PDB file of C-alpha atoms in Angstrom:
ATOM      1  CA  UNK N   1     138.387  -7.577  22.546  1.00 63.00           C
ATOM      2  CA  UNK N   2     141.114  -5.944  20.264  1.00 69.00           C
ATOM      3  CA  UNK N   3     144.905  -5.802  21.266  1.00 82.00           C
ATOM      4  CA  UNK N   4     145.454  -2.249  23.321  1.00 93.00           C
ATOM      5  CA  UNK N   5     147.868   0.156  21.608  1.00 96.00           C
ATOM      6  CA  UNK N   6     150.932   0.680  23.459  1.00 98.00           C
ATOM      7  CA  UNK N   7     152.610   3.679  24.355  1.00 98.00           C
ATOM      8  CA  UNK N   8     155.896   4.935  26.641  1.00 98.00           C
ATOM      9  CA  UNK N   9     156.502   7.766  28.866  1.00 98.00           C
ATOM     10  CA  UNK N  10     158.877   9.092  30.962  1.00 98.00           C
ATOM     11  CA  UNK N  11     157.809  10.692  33.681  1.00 97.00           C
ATOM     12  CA  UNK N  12     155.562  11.003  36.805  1.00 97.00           C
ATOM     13  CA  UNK N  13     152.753   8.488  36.794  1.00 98.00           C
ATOM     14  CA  UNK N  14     150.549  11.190  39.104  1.00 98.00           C
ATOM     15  CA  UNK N  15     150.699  13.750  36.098  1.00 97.00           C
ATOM     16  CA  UNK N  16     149.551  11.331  33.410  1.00 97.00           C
ATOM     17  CA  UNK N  17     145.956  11.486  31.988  1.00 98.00           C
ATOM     18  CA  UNK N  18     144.251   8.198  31.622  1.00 98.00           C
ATOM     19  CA  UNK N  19     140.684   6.783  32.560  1.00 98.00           C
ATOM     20  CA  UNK N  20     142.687   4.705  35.386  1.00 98.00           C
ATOM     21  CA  UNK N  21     146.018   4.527  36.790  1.00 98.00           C
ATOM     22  CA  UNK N  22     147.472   1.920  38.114  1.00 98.00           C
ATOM     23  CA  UNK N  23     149.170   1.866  41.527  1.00 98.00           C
ATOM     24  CA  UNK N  24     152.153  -0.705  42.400  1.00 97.00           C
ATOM     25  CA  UNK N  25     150.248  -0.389  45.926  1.00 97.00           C
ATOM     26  CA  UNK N  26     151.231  -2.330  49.459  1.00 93.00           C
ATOM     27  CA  UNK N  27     149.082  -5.139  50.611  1.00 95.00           C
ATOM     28  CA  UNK N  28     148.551  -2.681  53.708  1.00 94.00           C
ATOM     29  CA  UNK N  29     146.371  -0.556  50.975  1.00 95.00           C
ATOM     30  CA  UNK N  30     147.473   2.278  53.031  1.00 92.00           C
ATOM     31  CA  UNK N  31     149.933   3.972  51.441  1.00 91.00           C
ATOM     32  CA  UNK N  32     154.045   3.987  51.015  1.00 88.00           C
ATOM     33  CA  UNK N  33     156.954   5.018  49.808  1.00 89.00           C
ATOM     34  CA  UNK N  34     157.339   5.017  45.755  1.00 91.00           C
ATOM     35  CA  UNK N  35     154.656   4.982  43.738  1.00 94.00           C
ATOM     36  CA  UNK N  36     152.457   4.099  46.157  1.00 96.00           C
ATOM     37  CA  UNK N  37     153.124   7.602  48.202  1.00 95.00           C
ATOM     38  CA  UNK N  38     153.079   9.456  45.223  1.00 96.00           C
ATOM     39  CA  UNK N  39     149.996   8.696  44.092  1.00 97.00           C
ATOM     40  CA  UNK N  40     148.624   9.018  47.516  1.00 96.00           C
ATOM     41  CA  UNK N  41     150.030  12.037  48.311  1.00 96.00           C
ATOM     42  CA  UNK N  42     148.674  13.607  45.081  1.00 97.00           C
ATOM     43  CA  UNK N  43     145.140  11.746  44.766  1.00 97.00           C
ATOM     44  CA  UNK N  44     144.850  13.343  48.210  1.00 96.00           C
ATOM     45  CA  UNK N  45     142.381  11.826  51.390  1.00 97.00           C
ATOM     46  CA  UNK N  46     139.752  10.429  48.847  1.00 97.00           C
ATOM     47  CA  UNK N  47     142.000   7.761  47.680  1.00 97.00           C
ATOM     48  CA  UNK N  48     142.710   7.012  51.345  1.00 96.00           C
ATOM     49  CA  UNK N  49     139.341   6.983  52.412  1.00 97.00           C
ATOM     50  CA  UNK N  50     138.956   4.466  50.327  1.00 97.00           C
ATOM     51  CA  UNK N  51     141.410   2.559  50.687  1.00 96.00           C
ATOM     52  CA  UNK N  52     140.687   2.282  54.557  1.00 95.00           C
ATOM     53  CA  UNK N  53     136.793   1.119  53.324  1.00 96.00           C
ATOM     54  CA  UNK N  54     138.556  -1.572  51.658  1.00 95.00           C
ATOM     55  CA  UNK N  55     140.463  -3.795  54.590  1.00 94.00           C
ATOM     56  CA  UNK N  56     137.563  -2.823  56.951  1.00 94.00           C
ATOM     57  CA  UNK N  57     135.507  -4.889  54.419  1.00 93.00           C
ATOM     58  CA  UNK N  58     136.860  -7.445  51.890  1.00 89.00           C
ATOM     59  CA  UNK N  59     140.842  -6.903  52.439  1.00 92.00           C
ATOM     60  CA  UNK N  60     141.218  -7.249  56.318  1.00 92.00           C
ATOM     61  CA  UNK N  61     144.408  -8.899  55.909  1.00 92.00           C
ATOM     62  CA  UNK N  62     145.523  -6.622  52.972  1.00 94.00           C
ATOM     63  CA  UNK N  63     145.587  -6.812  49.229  1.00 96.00           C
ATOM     64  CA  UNK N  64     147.346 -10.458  48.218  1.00 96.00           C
ATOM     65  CA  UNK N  65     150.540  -9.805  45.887  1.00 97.00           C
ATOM     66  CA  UNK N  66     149.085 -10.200  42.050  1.00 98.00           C
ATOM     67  CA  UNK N  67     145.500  -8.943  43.162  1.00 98.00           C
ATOM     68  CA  UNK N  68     144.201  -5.786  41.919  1.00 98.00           C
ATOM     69  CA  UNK N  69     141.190  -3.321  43.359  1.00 98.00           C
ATOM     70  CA  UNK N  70     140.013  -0.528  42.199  1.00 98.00           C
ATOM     71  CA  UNK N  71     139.208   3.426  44.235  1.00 98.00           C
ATOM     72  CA  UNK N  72     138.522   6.811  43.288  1.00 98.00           C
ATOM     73  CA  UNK N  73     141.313   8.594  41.797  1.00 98.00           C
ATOM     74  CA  UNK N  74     140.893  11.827  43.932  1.00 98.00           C
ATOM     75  CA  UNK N  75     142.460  14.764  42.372  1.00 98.00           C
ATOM     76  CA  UNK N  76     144.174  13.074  39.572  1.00 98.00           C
ATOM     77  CA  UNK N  77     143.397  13.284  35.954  1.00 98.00           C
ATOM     78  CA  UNK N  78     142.116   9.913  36.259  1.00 98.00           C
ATOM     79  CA  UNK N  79     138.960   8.493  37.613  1.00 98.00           C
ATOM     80  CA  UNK N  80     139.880   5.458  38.966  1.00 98.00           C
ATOM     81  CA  UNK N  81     143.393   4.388  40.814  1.00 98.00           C
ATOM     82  CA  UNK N  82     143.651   0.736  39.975  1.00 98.00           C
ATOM     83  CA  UNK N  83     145.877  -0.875  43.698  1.00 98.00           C
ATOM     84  CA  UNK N  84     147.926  -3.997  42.596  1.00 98.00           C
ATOM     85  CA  UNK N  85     150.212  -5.598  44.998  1.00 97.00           C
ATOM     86  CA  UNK N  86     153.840  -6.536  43.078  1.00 97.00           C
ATOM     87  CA  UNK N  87     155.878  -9.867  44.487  1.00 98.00           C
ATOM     88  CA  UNK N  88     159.069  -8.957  46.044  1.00 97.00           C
ATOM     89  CA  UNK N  89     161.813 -10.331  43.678  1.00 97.00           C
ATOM     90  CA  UNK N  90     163.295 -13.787  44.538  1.00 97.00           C
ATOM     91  CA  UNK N  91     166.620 -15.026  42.905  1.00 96.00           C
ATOM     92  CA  UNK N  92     165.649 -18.544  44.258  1.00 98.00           C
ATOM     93  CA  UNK N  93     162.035 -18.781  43.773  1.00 97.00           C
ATOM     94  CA  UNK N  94     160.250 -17.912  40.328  1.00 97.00           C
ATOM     95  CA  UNK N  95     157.585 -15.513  41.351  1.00 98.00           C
ATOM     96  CA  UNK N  96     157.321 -14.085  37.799  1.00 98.00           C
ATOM     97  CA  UNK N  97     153.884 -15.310  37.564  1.00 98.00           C
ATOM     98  CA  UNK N  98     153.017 -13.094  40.060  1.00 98.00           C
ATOM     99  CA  UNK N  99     153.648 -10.600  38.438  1.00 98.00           C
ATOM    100  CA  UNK N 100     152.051 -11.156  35.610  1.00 98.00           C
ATOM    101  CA  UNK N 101     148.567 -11.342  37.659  1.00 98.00           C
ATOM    102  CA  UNK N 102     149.575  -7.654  38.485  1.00 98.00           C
ATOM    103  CA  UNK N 103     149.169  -6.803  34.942  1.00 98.00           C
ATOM    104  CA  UNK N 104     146.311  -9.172  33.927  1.00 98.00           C
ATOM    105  CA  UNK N 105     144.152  -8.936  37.307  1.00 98.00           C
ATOM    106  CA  UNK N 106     144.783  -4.656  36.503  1.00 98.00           C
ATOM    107  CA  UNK N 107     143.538  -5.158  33.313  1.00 98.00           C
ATOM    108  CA  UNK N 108     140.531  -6.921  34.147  1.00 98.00           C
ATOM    109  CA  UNK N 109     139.282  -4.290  36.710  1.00 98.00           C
ATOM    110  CA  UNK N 110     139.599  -2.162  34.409  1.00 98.00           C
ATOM    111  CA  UNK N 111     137.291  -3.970  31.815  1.00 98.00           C
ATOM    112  CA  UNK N 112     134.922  -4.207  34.660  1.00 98.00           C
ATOM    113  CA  UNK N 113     135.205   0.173  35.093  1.00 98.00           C
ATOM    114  CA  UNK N 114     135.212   0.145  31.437  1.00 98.00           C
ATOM    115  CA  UNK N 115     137.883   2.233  31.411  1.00 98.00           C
ATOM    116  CA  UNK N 116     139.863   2.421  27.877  1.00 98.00           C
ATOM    117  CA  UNK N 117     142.938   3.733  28.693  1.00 98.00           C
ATOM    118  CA  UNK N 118     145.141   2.562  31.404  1.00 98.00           C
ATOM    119  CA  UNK N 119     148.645   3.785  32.667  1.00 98.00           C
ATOM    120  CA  UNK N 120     151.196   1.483  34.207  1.00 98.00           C
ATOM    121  CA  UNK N 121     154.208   1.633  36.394  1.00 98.00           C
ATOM    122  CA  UNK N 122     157.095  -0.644  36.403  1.00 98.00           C
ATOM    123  CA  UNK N 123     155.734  -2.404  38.766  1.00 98.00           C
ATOM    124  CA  UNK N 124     157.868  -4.437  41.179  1.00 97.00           C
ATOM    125  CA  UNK N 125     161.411  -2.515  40.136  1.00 96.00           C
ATOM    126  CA  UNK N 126     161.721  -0.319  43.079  1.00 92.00           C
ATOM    127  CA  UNK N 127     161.963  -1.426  46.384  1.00 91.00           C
ATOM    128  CA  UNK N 128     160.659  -4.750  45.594  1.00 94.00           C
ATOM    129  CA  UNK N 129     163.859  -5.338  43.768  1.00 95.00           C
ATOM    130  CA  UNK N 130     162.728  -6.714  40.152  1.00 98.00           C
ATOM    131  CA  UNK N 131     165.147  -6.688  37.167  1.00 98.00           C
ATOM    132  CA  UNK N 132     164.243  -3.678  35.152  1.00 97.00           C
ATOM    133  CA  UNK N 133     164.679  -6.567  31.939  1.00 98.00           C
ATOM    134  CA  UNK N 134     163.183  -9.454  32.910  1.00 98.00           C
ATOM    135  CA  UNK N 135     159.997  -6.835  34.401  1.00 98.00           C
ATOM    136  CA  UNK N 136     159.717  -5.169  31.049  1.00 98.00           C
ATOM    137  CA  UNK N 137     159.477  -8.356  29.530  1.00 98.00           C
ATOM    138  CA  UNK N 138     156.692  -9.626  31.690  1.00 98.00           C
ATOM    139  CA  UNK N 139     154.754  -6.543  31.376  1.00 98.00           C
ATOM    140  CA  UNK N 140     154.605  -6.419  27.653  1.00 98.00           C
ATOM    141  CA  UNK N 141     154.074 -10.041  27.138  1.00 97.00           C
ATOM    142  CA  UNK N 142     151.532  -9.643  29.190  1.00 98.00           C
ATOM    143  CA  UNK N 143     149.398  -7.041  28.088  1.00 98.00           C
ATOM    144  CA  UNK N 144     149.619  -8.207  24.493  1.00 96.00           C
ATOM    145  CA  UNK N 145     148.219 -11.504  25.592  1.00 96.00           C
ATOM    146  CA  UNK N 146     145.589 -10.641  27.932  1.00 97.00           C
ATOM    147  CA  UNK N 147     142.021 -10.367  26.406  1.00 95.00           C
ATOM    148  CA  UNK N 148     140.803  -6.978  27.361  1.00 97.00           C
ATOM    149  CA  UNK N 149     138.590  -4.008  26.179  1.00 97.00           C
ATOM    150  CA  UNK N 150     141.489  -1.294  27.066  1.00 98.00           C
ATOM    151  CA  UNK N 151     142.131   0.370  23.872  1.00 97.00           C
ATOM    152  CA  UNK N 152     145.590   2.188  25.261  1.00 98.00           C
ATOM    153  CA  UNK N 153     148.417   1.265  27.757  1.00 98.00           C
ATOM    154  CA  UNK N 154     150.672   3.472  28.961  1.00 98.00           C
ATOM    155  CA  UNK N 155     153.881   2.327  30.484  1.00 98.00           C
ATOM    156  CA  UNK N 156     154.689   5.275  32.867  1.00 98.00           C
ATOM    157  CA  UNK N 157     158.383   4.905  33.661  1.00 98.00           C
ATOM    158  CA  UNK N 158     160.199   7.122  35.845  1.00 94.00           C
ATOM    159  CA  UNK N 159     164.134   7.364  34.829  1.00 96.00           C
ATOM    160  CA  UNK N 160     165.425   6.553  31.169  1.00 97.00           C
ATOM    161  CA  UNK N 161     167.078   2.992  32.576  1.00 97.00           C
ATOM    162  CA  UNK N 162     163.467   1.849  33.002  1.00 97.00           C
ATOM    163  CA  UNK N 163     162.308   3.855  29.621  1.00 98.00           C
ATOM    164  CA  UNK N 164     165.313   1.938  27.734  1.00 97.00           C
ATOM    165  CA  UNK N 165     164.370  -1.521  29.279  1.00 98.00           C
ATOM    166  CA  UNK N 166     160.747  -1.401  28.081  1.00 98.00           C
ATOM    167  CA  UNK N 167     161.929   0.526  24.773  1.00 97.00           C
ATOM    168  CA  UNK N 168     163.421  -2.774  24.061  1.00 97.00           C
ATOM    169  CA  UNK N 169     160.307  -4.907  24.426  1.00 97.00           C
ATOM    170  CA  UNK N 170     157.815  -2.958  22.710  1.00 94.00           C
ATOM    171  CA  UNK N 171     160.727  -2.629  19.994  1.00 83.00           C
TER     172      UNK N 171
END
């Protein structure tokens, strides 16, 4: 296990080429708004499909927040959509550990694919409410620290606020 390079973008996470992406899913599994939609809406009815398979069978009550599965990609430039449920930001409750099981649990499903490079959202900033800062710190911490065989992350951040707060952490 060797520390994964890290690497920035801004852009769309659905046009990025990596063995997996990562999707800051819904416990529902099913789809959404964000993200979530547009990596649905893209992967097209495979990513669905499989999604559906997946509370019929071991997720009946959803995907807990800071779990991670894995499904086809569908027609992305991927071949595996890694799901991981963000916490909902809490100014009176520390949930940050949470969110670092997004990260780590994504990481480990994707030792388990063997994929070797991996692209990240922001996971948690949109509706869920996270500080852009305090997320970009979590995320990098994180993947530095977590043993894995992923040779490249790719933070996939969609406006230049989010670009700037994880500019800052990877320094």
């Amino acid at each position: 296990m060797t520390t994964p390079r890290i690497a920035l973008v801004q852009g769309d996470i659905t046009r990025q080429s990596a063995d997996a992406i990562v999707n800051a899913a819904n416990s529902s599994l099913l789809g959404g708004g964000g993200v979530d939609g547009a990596i649905h809406r893209r992967g097209g009815p495979e990513i669905l499909a499989e999604c559906r398979a997946l509370r019929a069978s071991h997720y009946g009550r959803g995907l807990p927040p800071g779990q991670a599965v894995a499904t086809t990609a569908g027609r992305l430039d991927a071949r595996w959509v890694i799901h991981t449920v963000g916490p909902v930001y809490s100014a009176s409750e520390d949930r940050s550990a949470l969110l670092a099981s997004c990260y780590r649990e994504s990481l480990r499903v994707a030792d388990e694919l063997g994929a070797r490079t991996v692209a990240f959202p922001a996971i948690s900033t949109g509706v869920y409410r996270w500080p852009l800062d305090d997320a970009a710190r979590i995320a990098v911490e994180t993947v530095r620290t977590t043993d894995t065989s992923v040779e490249e992350i790719t933070f996939v951040l969609f406006d230049e606020r989010a670009y700037t707060a994880f500019s800052a952490e990877t320094g």
